[in-house]
PDB file of C-alpha atoms and ligand atoms in Angstrom:
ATOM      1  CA  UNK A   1      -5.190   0.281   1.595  1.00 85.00           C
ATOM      2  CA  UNK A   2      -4.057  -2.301  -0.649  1.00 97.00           C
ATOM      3  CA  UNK A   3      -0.769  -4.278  -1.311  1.00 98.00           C
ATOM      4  CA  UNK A   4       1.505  -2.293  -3.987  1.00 98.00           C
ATOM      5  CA  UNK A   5       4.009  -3.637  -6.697  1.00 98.00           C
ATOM      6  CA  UNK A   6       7.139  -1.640  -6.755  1.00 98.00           C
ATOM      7  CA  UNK A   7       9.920  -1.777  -9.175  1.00 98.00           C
ATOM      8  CA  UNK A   8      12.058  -4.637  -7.885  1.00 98.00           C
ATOM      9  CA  UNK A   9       9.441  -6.401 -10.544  1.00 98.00           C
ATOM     10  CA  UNK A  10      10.217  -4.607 -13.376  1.00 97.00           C
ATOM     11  CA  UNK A  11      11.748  -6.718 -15.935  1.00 91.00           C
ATOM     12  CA  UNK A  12      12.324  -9.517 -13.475  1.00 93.00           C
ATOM     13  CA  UNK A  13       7.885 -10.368 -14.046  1.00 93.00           C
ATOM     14  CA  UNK A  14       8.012 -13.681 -13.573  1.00 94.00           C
ATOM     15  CA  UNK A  15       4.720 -14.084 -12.383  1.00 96.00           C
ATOM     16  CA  UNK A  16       5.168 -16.104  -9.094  1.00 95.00           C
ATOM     17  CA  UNK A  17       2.831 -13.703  -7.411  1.00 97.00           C
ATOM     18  CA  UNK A  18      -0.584 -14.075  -9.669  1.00 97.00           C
ATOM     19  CA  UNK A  19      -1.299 -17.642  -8.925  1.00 95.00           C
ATOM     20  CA  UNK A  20      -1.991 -17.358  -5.072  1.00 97.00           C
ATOM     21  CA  UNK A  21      -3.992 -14.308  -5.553  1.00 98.00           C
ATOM     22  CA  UNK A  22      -7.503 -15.448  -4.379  1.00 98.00           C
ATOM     23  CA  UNK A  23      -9.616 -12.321  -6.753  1.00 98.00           C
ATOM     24  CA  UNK A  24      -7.204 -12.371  -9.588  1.00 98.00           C
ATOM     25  CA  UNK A  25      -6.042  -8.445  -9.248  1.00 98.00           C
ATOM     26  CA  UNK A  26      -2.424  -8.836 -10.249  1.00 98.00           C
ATOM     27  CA  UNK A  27      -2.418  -7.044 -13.574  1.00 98.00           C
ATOM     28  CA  UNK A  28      -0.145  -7.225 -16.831  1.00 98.00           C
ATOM     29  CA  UNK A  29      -0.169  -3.722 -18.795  1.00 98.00           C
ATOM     30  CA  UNK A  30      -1.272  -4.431 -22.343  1.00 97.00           C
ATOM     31  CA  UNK A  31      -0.773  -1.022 -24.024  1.00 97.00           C
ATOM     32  CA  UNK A  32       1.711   0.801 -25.834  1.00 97.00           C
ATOM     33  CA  UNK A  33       2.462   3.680 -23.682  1.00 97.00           C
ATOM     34  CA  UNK A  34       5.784   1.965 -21.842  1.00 96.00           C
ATOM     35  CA  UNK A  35       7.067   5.316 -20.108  1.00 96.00           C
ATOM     36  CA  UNK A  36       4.006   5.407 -18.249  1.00 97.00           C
ATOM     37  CA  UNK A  37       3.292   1.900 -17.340  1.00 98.00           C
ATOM     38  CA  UNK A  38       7.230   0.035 -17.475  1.00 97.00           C
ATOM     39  CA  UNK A  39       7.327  -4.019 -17.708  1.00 97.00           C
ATOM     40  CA  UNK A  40       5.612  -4.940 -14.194  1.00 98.00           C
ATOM     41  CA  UNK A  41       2.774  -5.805 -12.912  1.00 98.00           C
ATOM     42  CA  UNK A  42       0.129  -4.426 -11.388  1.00 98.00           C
ATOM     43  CA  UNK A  43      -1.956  -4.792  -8.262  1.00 98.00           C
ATOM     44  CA  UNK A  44      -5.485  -3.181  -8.974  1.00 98.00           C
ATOM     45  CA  UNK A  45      -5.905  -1.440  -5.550  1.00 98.00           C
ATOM     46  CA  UNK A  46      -9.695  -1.410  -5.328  1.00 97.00           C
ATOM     47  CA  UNK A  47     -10.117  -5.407  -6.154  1.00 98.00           C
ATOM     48  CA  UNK A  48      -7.461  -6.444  -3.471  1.00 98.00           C
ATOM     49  CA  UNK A  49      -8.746  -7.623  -0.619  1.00 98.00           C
ATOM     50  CA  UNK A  50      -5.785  -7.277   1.678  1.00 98.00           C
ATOM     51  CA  UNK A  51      -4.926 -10.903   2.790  1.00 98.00           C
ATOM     52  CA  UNK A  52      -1.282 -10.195   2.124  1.00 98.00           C
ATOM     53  CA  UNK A  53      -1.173 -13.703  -0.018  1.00 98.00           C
ATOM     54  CA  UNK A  54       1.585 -12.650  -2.484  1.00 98.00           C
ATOM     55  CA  UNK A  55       4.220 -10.519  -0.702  1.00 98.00           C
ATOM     56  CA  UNK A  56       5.944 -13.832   0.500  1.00 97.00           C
ATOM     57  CA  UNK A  57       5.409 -15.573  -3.022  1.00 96.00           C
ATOM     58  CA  UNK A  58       7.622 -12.560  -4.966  1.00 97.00           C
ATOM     59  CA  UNK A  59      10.673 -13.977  -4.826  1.00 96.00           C
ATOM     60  CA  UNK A  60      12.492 -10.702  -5.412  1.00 97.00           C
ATOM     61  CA  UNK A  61      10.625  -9.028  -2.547  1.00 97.00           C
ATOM     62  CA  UNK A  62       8.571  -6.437  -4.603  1.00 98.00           C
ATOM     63  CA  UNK A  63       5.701  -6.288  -2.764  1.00 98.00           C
ATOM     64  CA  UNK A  64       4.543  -3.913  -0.192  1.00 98.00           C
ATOM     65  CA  UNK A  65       1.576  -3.159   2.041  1.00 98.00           C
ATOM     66  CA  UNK A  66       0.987   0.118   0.879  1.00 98.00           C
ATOM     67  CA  UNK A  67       1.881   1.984   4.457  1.00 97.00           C
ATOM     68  CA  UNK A  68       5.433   0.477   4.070  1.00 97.00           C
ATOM     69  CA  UNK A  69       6.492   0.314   0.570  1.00 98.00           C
ATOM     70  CA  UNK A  70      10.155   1.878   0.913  1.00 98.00           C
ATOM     71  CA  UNK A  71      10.945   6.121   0.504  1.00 97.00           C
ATOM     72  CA  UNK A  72      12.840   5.104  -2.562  1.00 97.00           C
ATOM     73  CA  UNK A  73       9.102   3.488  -4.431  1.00 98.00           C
ATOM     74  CA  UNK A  74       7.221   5.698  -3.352  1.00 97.00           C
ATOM     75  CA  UNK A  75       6.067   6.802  -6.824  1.00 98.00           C
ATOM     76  CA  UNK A  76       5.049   2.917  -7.600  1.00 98.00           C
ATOM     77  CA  UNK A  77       1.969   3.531  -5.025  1.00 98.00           C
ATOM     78  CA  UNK A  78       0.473   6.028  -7.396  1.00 98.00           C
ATOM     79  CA  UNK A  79       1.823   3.901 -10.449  1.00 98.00           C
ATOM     80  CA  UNK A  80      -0.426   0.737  -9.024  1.00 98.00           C
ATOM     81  CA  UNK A  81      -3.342   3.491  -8.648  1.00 98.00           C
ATOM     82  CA  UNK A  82      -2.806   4.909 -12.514  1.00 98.00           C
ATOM     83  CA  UNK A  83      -3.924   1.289 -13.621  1.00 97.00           C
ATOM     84  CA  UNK A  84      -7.499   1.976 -12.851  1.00 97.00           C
ATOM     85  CA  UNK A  85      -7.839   4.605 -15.047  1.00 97.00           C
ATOM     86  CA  UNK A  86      -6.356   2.201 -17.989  1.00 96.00           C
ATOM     87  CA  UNK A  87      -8.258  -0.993 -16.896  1.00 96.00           C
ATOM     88  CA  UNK A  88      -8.672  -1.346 -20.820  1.00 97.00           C
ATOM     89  CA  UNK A  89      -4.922  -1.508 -21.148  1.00 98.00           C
ATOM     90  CA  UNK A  90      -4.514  -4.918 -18.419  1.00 98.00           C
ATOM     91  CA  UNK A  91      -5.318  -7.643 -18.069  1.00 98.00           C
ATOM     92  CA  UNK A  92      -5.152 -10.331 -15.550  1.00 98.00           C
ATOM     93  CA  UNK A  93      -1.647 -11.622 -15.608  1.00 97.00           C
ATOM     94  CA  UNK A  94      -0.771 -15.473 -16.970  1.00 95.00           C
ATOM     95  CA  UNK A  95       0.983 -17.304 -14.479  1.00 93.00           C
ATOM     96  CA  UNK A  96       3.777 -18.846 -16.033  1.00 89.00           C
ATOM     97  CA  UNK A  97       6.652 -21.160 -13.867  1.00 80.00           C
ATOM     98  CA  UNK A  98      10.238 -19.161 -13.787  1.00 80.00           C
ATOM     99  CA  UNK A  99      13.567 -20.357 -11.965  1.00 86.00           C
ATOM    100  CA  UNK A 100      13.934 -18.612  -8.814  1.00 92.00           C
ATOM    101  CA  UNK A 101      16.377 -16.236  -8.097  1.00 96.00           C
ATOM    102  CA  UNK A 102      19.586 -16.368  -6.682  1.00 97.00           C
ATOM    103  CA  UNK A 103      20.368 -14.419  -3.437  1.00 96.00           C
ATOM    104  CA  UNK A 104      22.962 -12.615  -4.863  1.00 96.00           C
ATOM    105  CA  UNK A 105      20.640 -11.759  -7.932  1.00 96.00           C
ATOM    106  CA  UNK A 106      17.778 -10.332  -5.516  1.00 97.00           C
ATOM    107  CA  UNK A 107      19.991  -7.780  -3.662  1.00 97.00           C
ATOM    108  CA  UNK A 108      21.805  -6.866  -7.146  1.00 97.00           C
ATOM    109  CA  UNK A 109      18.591  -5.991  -8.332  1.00 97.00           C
ATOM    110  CA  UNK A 110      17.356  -3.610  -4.534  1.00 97.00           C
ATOM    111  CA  UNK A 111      20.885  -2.098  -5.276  1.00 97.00           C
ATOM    112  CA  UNK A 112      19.864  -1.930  -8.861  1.00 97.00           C
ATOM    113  CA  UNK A 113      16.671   0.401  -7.623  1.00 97.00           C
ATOM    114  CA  UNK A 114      18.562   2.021  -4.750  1.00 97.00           C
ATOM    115  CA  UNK A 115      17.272   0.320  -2.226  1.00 96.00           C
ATOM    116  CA  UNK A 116      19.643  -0.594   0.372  1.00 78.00           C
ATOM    117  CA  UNK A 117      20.664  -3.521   1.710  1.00 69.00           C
TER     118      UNK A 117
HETATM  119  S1  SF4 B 201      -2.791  -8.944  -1.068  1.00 74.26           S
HETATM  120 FE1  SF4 B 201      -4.100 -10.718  -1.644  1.00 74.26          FE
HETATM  121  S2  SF4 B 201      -5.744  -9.822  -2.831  1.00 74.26           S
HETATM  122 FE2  SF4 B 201      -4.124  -8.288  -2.760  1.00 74.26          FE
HETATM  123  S3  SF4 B 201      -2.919  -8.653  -4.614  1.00 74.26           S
HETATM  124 FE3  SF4 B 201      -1.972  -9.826  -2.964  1.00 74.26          FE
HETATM  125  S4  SF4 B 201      -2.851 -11.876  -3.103  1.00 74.26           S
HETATM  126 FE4  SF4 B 201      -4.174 -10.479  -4.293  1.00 74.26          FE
HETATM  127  S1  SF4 B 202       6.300 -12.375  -8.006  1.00 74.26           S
HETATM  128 FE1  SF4 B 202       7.190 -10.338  -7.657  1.00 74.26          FE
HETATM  129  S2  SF4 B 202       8.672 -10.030  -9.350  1.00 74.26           S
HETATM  130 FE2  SF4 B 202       7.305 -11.737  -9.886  1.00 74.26          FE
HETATM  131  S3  SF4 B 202       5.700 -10.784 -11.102  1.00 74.26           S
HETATM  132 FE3  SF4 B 202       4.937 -10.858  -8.985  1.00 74.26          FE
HETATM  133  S4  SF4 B 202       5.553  -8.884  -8.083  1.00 74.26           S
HETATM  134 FE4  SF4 B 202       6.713  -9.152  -9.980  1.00 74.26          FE
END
């Protein structure tokens, strides 16, 4: 088991999660194939160790123990699993400082990805 990135990151990426991860398995995709690995990032599932550090650091919620990420992601569990046979293609993600979401800006974007709210 391992902690899973689903799609609420896509395009929002701003990297809150990476610096309290104690092995450094938050991944960005490097490569050029886009419809196969979208603008997220990426928990390696065999280098994380579980300790649940950077669910409550995603400030748009994207991130899931694996046995509950939502119906509606369930294809981003496989997604997080594809990585490993790119590792080539990522690299551990820079941590860079965003603004934080609004409230109103997090549920737009679970709407956004049909979760609901
Ligand atoms: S659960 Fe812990 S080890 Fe796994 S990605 Fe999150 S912070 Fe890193
Ligand atoms: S904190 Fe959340 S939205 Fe930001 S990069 Fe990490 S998983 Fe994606």
């Amino acid at each position: 088991m391992a902690y899973i990135i689903t799609r609420l990151c896509r395009d929002c990426v701003d990297t809150a999660c990476v610096g309290v991860c104690p092995v450094d398995c938050i991944y960005v995709y490097k490569g050029s194939d886009h419809a196969s690995f979208p603008n997220q990032l990426y928990i390696h599932p065999d280098e994380c160790i579980d300790c649940g550090a950077c669910e409550p650091e995603c400030p748009w919620q994207a991130i899931f123990e694996e046995e509950t990420v939502p119906e509606v992601f369930k294809d981003d569990t496989p997604l997080n699993y594809a990585m490993m046979e790119k590792t080539d293609d990522f690299e551990v993600s820079p941590s860079e400082k965003h603004d934080q979401p609004s409230a109103e800006q997090i549920e737009e974007n679970k709407r956004k990805w049909g979760l609901a709210t």
